Tab-separated table of N, CA and C in Angstrom:
chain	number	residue	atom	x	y	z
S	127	UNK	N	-8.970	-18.658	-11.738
S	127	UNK	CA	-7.733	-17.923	-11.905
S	127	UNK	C	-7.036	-17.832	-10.546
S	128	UNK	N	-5.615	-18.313	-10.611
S	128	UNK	CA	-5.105	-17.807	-9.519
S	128	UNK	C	-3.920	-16.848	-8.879
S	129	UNK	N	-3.922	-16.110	-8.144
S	129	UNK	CA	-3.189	-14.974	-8.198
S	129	UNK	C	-1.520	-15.182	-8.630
S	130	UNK	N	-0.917	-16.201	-8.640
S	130	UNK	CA	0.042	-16.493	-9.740
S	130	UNK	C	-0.138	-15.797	-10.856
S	131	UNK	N	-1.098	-16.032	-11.278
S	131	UNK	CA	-2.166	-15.318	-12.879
S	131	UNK	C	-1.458	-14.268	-12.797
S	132	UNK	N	-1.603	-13.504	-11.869
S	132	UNK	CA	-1.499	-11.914	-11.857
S	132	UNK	C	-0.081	-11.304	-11.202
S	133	UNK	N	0.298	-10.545	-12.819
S	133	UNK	CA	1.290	-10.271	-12.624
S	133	UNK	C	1.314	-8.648	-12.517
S	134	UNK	N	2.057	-8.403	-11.709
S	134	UNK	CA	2.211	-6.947	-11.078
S	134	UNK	C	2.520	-6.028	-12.422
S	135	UNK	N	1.922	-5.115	-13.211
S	135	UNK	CA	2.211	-4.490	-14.380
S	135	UNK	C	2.315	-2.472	-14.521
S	136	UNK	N	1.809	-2.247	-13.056
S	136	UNK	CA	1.771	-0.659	-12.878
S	136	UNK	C	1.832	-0.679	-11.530
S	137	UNK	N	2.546	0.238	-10.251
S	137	UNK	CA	2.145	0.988	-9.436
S	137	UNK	C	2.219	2.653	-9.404
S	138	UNK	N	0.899	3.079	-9.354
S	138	UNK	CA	0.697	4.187	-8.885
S	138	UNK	C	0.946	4.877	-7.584
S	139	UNK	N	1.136	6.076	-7.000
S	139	UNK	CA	1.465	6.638	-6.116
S	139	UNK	C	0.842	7.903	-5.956
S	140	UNK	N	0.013	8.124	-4.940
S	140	UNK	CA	-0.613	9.122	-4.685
S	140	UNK	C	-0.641	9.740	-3.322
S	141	UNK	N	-1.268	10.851	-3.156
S	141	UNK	CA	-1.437	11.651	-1.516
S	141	UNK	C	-2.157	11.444	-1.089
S	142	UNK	N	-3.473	11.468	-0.377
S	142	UNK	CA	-4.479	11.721	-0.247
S	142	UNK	C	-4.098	12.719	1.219
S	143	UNK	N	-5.248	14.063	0.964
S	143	UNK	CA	-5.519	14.469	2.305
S	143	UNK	C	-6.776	14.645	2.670
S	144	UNK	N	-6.554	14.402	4.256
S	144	UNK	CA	-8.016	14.403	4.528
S	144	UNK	C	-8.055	15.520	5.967
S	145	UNK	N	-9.367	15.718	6.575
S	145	UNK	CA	-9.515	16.586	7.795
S	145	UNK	C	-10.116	15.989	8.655
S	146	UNK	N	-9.544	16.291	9.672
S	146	UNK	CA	-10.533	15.255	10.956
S	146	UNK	C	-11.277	16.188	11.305
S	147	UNK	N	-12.360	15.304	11.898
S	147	UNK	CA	-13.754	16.674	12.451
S	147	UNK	C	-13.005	17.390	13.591
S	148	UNK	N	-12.517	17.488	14.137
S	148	UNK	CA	-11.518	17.803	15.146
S	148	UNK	C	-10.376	17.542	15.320
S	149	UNK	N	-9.298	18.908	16.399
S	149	UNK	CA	-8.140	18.514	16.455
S	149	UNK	C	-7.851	16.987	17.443
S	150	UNK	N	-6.647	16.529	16.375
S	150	UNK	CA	-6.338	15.090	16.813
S	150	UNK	C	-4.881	15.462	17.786
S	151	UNK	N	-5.455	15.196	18.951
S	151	UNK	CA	-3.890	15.029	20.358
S	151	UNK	C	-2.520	13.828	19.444
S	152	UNK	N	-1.956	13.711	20.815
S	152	UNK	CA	-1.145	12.736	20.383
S	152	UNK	C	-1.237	11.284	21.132
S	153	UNK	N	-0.562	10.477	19.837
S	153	UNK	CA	-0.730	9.142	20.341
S	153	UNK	C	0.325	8.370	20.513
S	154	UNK	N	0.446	6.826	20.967
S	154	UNK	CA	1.982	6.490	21.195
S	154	UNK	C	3.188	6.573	20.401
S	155	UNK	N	2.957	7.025	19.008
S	155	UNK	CA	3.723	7.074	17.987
S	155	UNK	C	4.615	8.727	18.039
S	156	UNK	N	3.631	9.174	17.960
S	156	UNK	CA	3.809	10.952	17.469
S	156	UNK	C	2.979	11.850	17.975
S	157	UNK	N	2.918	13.080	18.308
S	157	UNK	CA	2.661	14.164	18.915
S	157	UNK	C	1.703	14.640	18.374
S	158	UNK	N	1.518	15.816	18.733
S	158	UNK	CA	-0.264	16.221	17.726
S	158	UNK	C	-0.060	15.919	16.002
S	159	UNK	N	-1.691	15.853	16.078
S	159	UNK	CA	-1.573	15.168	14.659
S	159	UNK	C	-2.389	16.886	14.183
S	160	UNK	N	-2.888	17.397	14.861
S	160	UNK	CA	-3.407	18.463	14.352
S	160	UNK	C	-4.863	18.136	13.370
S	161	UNK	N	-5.190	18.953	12.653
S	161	UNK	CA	-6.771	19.106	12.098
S	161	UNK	C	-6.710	18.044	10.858
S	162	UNK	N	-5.561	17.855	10.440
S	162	UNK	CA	-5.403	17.516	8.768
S	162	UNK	C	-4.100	16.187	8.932
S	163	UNK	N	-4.558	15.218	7.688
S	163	UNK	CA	-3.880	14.116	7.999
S	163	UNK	C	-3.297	13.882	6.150
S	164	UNK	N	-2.446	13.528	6.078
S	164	UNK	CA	-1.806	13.030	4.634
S	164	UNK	C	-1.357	11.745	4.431
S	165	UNK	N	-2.053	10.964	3.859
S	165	UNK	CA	-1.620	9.712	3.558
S	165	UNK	C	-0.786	9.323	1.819
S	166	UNK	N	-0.028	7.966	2.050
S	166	UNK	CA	0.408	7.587	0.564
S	166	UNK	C	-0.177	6.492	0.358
S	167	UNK	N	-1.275	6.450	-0.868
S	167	UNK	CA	-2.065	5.764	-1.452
S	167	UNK	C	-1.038	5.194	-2.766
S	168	UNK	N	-1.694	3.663	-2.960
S	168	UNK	CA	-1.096	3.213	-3.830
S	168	UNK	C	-2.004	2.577	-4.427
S	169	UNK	N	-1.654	2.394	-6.126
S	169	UNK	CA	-3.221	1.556	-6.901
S	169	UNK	C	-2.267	0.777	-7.489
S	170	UNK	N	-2.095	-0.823	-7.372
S	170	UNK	CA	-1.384	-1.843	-8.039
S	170	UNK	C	-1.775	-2.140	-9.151
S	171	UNK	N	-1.337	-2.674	-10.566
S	171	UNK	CA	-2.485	-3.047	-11.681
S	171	UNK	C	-1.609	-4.317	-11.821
S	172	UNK	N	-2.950	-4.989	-12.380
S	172	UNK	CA	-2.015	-6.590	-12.436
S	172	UNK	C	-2.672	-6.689	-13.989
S	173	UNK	N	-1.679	-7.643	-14.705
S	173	UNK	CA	-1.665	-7.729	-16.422
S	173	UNK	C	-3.234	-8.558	-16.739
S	174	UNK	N	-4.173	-8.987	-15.748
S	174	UNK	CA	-5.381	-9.915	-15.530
S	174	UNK	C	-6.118	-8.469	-15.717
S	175	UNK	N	-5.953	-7.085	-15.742
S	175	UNK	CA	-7.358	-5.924	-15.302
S	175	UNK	C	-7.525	-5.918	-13.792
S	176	UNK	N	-6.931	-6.659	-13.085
S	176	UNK	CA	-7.209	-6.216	-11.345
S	176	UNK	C	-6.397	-5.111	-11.269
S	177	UNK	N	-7.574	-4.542	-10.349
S	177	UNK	CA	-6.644	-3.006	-9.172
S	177	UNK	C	-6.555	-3.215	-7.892
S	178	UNK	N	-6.027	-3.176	-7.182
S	178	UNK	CA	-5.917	-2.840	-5.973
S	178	UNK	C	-5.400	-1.423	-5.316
S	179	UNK	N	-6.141	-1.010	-4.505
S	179	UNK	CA	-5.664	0.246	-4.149
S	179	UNK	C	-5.488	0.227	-2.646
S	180	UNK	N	-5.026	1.376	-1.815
S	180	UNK	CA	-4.661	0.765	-0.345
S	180	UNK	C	-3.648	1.693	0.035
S	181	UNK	N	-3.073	1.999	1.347
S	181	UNK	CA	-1.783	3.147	2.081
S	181	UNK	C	-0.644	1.997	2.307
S	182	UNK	N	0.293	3.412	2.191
S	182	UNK	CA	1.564	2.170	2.031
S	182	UNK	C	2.036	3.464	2.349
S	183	UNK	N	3.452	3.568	3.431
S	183	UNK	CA	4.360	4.308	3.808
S	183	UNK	C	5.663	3.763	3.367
S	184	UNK	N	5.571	2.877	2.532
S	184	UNK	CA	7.078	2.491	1.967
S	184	UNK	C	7.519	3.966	0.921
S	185	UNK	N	8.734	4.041	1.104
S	185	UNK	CA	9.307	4.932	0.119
S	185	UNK	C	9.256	4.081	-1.390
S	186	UNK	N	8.820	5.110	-2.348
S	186	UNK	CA	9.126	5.139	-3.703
S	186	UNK	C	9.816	3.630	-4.319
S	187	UNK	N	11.103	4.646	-4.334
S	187	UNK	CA	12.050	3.639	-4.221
S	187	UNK	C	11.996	2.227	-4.497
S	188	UNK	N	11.512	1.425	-3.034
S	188	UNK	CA	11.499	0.724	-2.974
S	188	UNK	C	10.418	-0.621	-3.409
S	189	UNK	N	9.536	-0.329	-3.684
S	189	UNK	CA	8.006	-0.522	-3.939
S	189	UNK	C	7.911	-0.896	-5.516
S	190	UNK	N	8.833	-0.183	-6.361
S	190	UNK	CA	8.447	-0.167	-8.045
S	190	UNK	C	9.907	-1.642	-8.190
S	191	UNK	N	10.488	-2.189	-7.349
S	191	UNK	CA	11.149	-3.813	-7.723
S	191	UNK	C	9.885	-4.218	-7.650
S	192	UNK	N	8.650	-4.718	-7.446
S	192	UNK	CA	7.497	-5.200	-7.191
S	192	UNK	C	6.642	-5.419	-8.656
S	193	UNK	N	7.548	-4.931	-9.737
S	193	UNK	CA	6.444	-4.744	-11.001
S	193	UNK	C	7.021	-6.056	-11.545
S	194	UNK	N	6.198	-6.952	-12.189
S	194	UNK	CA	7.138	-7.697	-12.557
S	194	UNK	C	6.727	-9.141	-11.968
S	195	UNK	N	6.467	-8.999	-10.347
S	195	UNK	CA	6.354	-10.103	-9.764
S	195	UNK	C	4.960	-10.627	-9.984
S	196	UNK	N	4.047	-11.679	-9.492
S	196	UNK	CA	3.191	-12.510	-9.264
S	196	UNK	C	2.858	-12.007	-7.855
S	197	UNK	N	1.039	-11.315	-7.809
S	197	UNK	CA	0.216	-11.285	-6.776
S	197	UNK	C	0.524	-12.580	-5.721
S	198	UNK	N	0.893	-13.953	-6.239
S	198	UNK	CA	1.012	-14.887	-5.342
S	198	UNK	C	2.533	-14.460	-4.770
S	199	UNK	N	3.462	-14.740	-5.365
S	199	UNK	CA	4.734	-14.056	-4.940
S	199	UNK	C	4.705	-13.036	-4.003
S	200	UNK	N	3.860	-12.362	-4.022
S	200	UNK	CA	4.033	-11.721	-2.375
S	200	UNK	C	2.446	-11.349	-1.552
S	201	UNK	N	1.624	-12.258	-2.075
S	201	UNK	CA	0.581	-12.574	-0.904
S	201	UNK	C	-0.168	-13.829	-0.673
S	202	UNK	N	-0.083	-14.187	0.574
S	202	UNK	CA	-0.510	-15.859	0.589
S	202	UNK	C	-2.153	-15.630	1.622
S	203	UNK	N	-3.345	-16.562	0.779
S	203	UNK	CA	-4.737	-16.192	1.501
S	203	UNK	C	-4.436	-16.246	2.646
S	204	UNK	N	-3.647	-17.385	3.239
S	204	UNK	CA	-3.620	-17.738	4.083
S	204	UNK	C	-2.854	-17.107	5.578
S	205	UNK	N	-2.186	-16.279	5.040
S	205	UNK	CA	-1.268	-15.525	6.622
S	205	UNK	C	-1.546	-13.804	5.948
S	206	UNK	N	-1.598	-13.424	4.698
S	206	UNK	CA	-1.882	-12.242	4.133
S	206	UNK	C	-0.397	-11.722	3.651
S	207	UNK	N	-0.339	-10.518	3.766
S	207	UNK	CA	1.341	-10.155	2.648
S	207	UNK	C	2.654	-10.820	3.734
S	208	UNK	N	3.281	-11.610	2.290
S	208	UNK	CA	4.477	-12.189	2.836
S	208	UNK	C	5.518	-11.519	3.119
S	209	UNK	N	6.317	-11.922	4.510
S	209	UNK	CA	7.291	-11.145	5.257
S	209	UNK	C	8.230	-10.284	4.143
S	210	UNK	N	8.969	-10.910	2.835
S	210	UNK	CA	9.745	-9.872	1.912
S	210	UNK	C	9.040	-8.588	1.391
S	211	UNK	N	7.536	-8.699	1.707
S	211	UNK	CA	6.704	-7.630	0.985
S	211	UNK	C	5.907	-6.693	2.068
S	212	UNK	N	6.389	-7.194	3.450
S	212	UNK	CA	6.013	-6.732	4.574
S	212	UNK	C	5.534	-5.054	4.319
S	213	UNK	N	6.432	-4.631	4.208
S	213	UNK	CA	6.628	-2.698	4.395
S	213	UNK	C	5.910	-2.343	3.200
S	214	UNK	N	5.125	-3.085	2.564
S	214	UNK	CA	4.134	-2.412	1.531
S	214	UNK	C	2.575	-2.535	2.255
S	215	UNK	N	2.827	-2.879	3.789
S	215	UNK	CA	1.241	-2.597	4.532
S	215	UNK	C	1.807	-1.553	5.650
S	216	UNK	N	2.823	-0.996	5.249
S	216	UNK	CA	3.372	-0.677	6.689
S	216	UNK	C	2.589	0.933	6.413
């Protein structure tokens, strides 16, 4: 089977929070991160029964044009997610 096969048929959107064993300083990005961290988790379903799950800071929005398409259509083994699908590892 090849990821052509698999066509993008659900994304989910979730929070996750978590706690660091300690307070986190700051780093080149942003300023204290403090005790507690919040991420946006996403679970892809493809029309084959694959999941993929994984963080993605893309807004909403933008992310659900993606249903519809072919796993190959926006990831190649070979370099990993293609530049139009970039900001769904961001």
């Amino acid at each position: 089977m090849t990821l052509d096969e698999h066509k993008i048929t659900r994304i989910e959107s979730f929070t996750f929070r978590r706690e660091f064993p300690r307070y986190m300083g700051n780093n080149a990005k942003v300023g204290p991160h403090g005790k507690t961290g919040i991420e946006k988790i996403r679970r892809i379903h493809s029309n084959q029964g694959a999941i993929g799950i994984g963080r993605s800071s893309a807004p909403d929005e933008s992310i659900y044009c993606f249903i519809g398409c072919s796993v190959g259509d926006l990831f190649d083994p070979a370099i990993g997610t293609v530049v139009e699908a970039g900001f769904l590892d961001a």
